[in-house]
Amino acid sequence: MKKKFIWILSLLAAALLIYSSCSKDDNNEIENLLSIEVTPSEAFFAPGTTQQFKATGTMMDGTTRDITAEVTWKSRFEDIATIDAKGLATGIKKGLTYISAINGLTLGSTPANVVASTEMERNKMIQDYLDNYIGSENPDCGWTGDATTCDPGTISSASYDKVIQRVNYFRRLCGLSDNITLKAQYNEKCQIAALMFRANNTISHYPPTTWACYDPDGDEAAGKSNIAIGFHTSAAVTAYIDDFGAHNISVGHRRWILYTKANAMGEGSTINTEALWVFDHLSQAPDGTPDWVSYPSKGYFPAPLVFDRWSFMMPGATFGSTDVTMKDANGNNVSLNVIDRYTGGGLAGDPAIVWEPSNINTSSNNDVKYTVTISNIGGNVPYNEVTYDVIIVKPVSSKMGSEIETEYERIRRENPNARVL
């Protein structure tokens, strides 16, 4: 009897050992895991469609890596959305759930909105704004140079990533290809140009050889770039899209970033100067390029990015006799002033007509629609008249809570001398 009891205890001990071993393997707990970030930061997808989620782990030493396949995925309300072991969620019905990635005692979570198909375009715009506009904020560029010794230094690799993320965000927002890259040889020259601007506390496309820290490579970049003072990295990109100032009525900086033939760019920054190389373009626009590009673009558009100057660009167009009209959602005419009719020529982006409308509502908590009509378009173009709606949306999400002041907005508020050229 005693031997039988010992035998039973041995079996129980072995089973417990096997169970403990299997549990540890199944849990696959990651050593030194500090936190988990789940992206997209707030997803929107329709019933019957799928959304891939990604888990990024931050380790105790500050490094990060993709741990999507190493976590346990959970949906708080599985009647709204389910999620499989690989992080692929499926919408079941309209509603809000939370998607969580769990490893050991560490958890990351994000809202997931299952919405009607008609809401997808609006919510996709909001998600893109949060992930790729707010997600490209860069208050510290990590500049290592010194203007007193004419050392151009470098900026952080993250800063380069943020710049091109924001460039491609604006292009995608306007329906253009979003595969622009930065070239190292342009970056190096732009970095020297940014140093020259800081050393002389001004910007110029034609810097004289008498400038402090003058360098021919920086001179070349100054002439082939959008340039700014008071801004750096991604905030400068927004400044170029805004294109404020009496000398920028043709929105040339915006047109360069939104050029249908754009190929590659370059980036250089100090803590308060920037050069964005834009003189690299394709011989023809890639397949899928829209016939025309507007800013603000047609459809749902984030209210914080609606600037004073609106523009319409069309390759091959002439706008000498073109009329622009706008109506609000009630059919009332919107007062506007056409300020430029750029017809192109040389390496200067696509032809454009630019106007400033009055009393545009960007502060409403409700969506605000304006209908734009561009008529009597001249030139060798597919359309002589185009009508489109711009629906202005305040992009506040359940995760964001309320609007936040962006780095660009802060600079414009605090530094009235900031400018682009």
Short mmCIF file of C-alpha atoms in Angstrom, two decimals, residues 143-362:
data_model
loop_
_atom_site.label_atom_id
_atom_site.label_comp_id
_atom_site.label_asym_id
_atom_site.label_seq_id
_atom_site.Cartn_x
_atom_site.Cartn_y
_atom_site.Cartn_z
CA TRP A 143 20.83 68.26 -33.71
CA THR A 144 24.51 67.70 -32.81
CA GLY A 145 26.10 70.60 -34.70
CA ASP A 146 27.47 74.00 -33.68
CA ALA A 147 27.09 77.19 -35.73
CA THR A 148 29.98 78.90 -33.92
CA THR A 149 32.42 76.30 -35.31
CA CYS A 150 30.54 75.75 -38.61
CA ASP A 151 29.86 72.14 -37.66
CA PRO A 152 26.69 71.01 -39.51
CA GLY A 153 26.28 68.02 -37.21
CA THR A 154 23.48 65.54 -37.71
CA ILE A 155 19.91 65.01 -36.61
CA SER A 156 18.47 61.83 -35.13
CA SER A 157 17.42 58.96 -37.37
CA ALA A 158 13.95 59.28 -35.85
CA SER A 159 13.81 62.86 -37.14
CA TYR A 160 14.39 61.72 -40.72
CA ASP A 161 11.62 59.15 -40.25
CA LYS A 162 9.22 61.77 -38.91
CA VAL A 163 9.89 64.14 -41.82
CA ILE A 164 9.19 61.60 -44.54
CA GLN A 165 6.23 60.22 -42.57
CA ARG A 166 4.68 63.69 -42.62
CA VAL A 167 5.52 64.35 -46.27
CA ASN A 168 3.85 61.09 -47.28
CA TYR A 169 0.92 61.76 -44.95
CA PHE A 170 0.10 65.03 -46.75
CA ARG A 171 0.51 63.37 -50.15
CA ARG A 172 -1.76 60.47 -49.20
CA LEU A 173 -4.31 62.92 -47.76
CA CYS A 174 -4.49 64.52 -51.22
CA GLY A 175 -4.75 61.22 -53.11
CA LEU A 176 -1.11 61.12 -54.29
CA SER A 177 1.46 58.35 -54.09
CA ASP A 178 2.92 58.14 -50.59
CA ASN A 179 6.22 56.41 -51.33
CA ILE A 180 8.58 59.40 -51.28
CA THR A 181 11.98 58.62 -49.75
CA LEU A 182 14.93 60.68 -48.51
CA LYS A 183 18.29 60.43 -50.28
CA ALA A 184 21.46 60.50 -48.17
CA GLN A 185 23.35 62.77 -50.58
CA TYR A 186 20.54 65.34 -50.40
CA ASN A 187 20.35 65.04 -46.61
CA GLU A 188 24.04 65.87 -46.27
CA LYS A 189 23.79 69.02 -48.39
CA CYS A 190 20.55 70.13 -46.74
CA GLN A 191 22.20 69.75 -43.34
CA ILE A 192 24.93 72.19 -44.43
CA ALA A 193 22.30 74.63 -45.74
CA ALA A 194 20.43 74.48 -42.41
CA LEU A 195 23.71 75.24 -40.61
CA MET A 196 24.34 78.24 -42.90
CA PHE A 197 20.87 79.60 -42.16
CA ARG A 198 21.39 79.26 -38.42
CA ALA A 199 24.86 80.80 -38.52
CA ASN A 200 23.50 83.87 -40.34
CA ASN A 201 20.09 83.96 -38.63
CA THR A 202 18.27 84.22 -41.96
CA ILE A 203 17.31 82.16 -44.99
CA SER A 204 17.98 82.63 -48.69
CA HIS A 205 17.80 80.53 -51.84
CA TYR A 206 20.89 82.44 -53.03
CA PRO A 207 23.27 82.75 -50.07
CA PRO A 208 26.27 85.01 -50.77
CA THR A 209 29.78 83.65 -50.44
CA THR A 210 30.38 86.20 -47.68
CA TRP A 211 28.02 84.35 -45.36
CA ALA A 212 29.41 82.79 -42.20
CA CYS A 213 29.89 79.02 -42.66
CA TYR A 214 29.38 79.37 -46.43
CA ASP A 215 29.76 76.08 -48.31
CA PRO A 216 29.04 75.31 -52.00
CA ASP A 217 27.08 72.17 -51.10
CA GLY A 218 24.90 74.19 -48.75
CA ASP A 219 24.49 76.80 -51.46
CA GLU A 220 23.24 74.12 -53.86
CA ALA A 221 20.76 72.79 -51.31
CA ALA A 222 19.50 76.30 -50.55
CA GLY A 223 18.61 76.72 -54.21
CA LYS A 224 16.94 73.32 -54.60
CA SER A 225 14.96 73.17 -51.38
CA ASN A 226 12.00 74.52 -49.50
CA ILE A 227 13.66 76.44 -46.66
CA ALA A 228 12.47 77.68 -43.26
CA ILE A 229 13.56 79.55 -40.16
CA GLY A 230 11.79 79.15 -36.82
CA PHE A 231 10.89 75.55 -37.69
CA HIS A 232 12.71 72.25 -37.95
CA THR A 233 11.97 68.76 -39.32
CA SER A 234 8.28 67.78 -39.45
CA ALA A 235 6.91 71.14 -38.25
CA ALA A 236 8.66 72.72 -41.24
CA VAL A 237 6.80 70.31 -43.56
CA THR A 238 3.50 71.64 -42.22
CA ALA A 239 4.75 75.21 -42.62
CA TYR A 240 5.41 74.51 -46.32
CA ILE A 241 1.91 73.10 -46.77
CA ASP A 242 0.39 76.14 -45.01
CA ASP A 243 2.59 78.45 -47.13
CA PHE A 244 1.66 81.56 -45.16
CA GLY A 245 3.14 85.00 -45.84
CA ALA A 246 2.79 87.69 -48.51
CA HIS A 247 5.64 86.25 -50.58
CA ASN A 248 4.05 82.77 -50.80
CA ILE A 249 0.76 83.51 -52.55
CA SER A 250 1.49 80.94 -55.28
CA VAL A 251 1.89 78.22 -52.58
CA GLY A 252 5.05 77.01 -54.29
CA HIS A 253 6.27 75.06 -51.26
CA ARG A 254 2.95 73.22 -51.05
CA ARG A 255 3.08 72.51 -54.77
CA TRP A 256 6.55 70.98 -54.48
CA ILE A 257 5.47 68.58 -51.72
CA LEU A 258 2.26 67.72 -53.60
CA TYR A 259 3.94 67.56 -57.03
CA THR A 260 2.46 64.75 -59.11
CA LYS A 261 5.94 63.86 -60.41
CA ALA A 262 7.79 64.03 -57.08
CA ASN A 263 10.34 61.24 -56.63
CA ALA A 264 12.67 61.80 -53.65
CA MET A 265 13.59 64.50 -51.18
CA GLY A 266 16.30 65.42 -48.69
CA GLU A 267 16.23 66.79 -45.14
CA GLY A 268 18.47 68.99 -43.02
CA SER A 269 17.71 70.78 -39.76
CA THR A 270 19.14 72.61 -36.82
CA ILE A 271 17.00 73.47 -33.81
CA ASN A 272 15.39 76.38 -35.70
CA THR A 273 16.26 76.14 -39.41
CA GLU A 274 15.39 73.60 -42.09
CA ALA A 275 15.95 72.71 -45.75
CA LEU A 276 13.81 70.16 -47.62
CA TRP A 277 15.33 69.19 -50.99
CA VAL A 278 12.54 68.99 -53.59
CA PHE A 279 14.37 69.03 -56.94
CA ASP A 280 14.10 65.32 -57.73
CA HIS A 281 11.18 64.35 -59.94
CA LEU A 282 10.03 61.68 -62.38
CA SER A 283 9.71 62.20 -66.12
CA GLN A 284 6.00 61.46 -65.82
CA ALA A 285 3.52 60.97 -63.01
CA PRO A 286 3.14 57.34 -61.86
CA ASP A 287 0.10 55.24 -62.75
CA GLY A 288 -2.85 55.98 -60.51
CA THR A 289 -2.03 59.68 -60.09
CA PRO A 290 -5.26 61.73 -59.96
CA ASP A 291 -6.05 64.17 -62.76
CA TRP A 292 -6.13 67.04 -60.27
CA VAL A 293 -5.09 67.72 -56.71
CA SER A 294 -6.76 70.12 -54.29
CA TYR A 295 -5.85 71.44 -50.88
CA PRO A 296 -7.84 71.00 -48.76
CA SER A 297 -8.55 67.75 -50.58
CA LYS A 298 -11.99 66.47 -51.50
CA GLY A 299 -13.90 64.40 -48.96
CA TYR A 300 -13.34 64.35 -45.22
CA PHE A 301 -10.52 66.61 -44.09
CA PRO A 302 -8.99 67.32 -40.63
CA ALA A 303 -9.94 70.76 -39.33
CA PRO A 304 -6.48 71.63 -37.86
CA LEU A 305 -4.96 71.35 -41.35
CA VAL A 306 -7.40 73.68 -43.09
CA PHE A 307 -5.27 76.76 -43.71
CA ASP A 308 -6.14 80.22 -45.05
CA ARG A 309 -5.03 79.44 -48.61
CA TRP A 310 -6.93 76.89 -50.69
CA SER A 311 -5.50 75.62 -53.96
CA PHE A 312 -6.38 73.51 -57.00
CA MET A 313 -3.63 71.98 -59.11
CA MET A 314 -3.92 70.28 -62.50
CA PRO A 315 -1.03 69.28 -64.80
CA GLY A 316 -1.20 71.10 -68.14
CA ALA A 317 -3.85 73.57 -67.02
CA THR A 318 -4.00 77.32 -67.49
CA PHE A 319 -6.07 79.40 -65.10
CA GLY A 320 -6.12 82.86 -66.70
CA SER A 321 -9.92 82.84 -67.14
CA THR A 322 -10.76 80.30 -64.43
CA ASP A 323 -13.48 81.03 -61.90
CA VAL A 324 -13.68 79.66 -58.36
CA THR A 325 -16.95 79.52 -56.43
CA MET A 326 -17.76 78.03 -53.05
CA LYS A 327 -21.03 77.29 -51.29
CA ASP A 328 -21.74 76.20 -47.74
CA ALA A 329 -24.01 73.29 -46.82
CA ASN A 330 -27.07 75.58 -47.01
CA GLY A 331 -26.25 76.67 -50.55
CA ASN A 332 -25.02 80.12 -49.55
CA ASN A 333 -22.11 81.62 -51.49
CA VAL A 334 -18.80 81.84 -49.66
CA SER A 335 -16.88 85.05 -50.23
CA LEU A 336 -13.39 84.42 -51.60
CA ASN A 337 -10.47 86.17 -53.23
CA VAL A 338 -8.37 84.53 -55.96
CA ILE A 339 -4.79 85.55 -55.16
CA ASP A 340 -2.69 83.67 -57.75
CA ARG A 341 -2.98 81.87 -61.09
CA TYR A 342 0.26 79.93 -61.49
CA THR A 343 0.60 78.42 -64.99
CA GLY A 344 3.81 76.46 -64.45
CA GLY A 345 6.96 76.39 -66.49
CA GLY A 346 10.35 74.97 -65.61
CA LEU A 347 10.86 72.92 -62.47
CA ALA A 348 8.17 74.44 -60.33
CA GLY A 349 5.49 71.87 -59.70
CA ASP A 350 2.04 71.65 -61.24
CA PRO A 351 -0.02 74.68 -62.37
CA ALA A 352 -2.34 75.97 -59.67
CA ILE A 353 -5.03 78.49 -58.85
CA VAL A 354 -4.99 79.81 -55.28
CA TRP A 355 -7.73 81.56 -53.31
CA GLU A 356 -8.54 82.67 -49.79
CA PRO A 357 -12.14 82.05 -48.68
CA SER A 358 -13.71 84.02 -45.83
CA ASN A 359 -15.20 82.77 -42.56
CA ILE A 360 -14.45 79.08 -43.01
CA ASN A 361 -15.75 77.18 -39.97
CA THR A 362 -13.00 74.93 -38.58
#
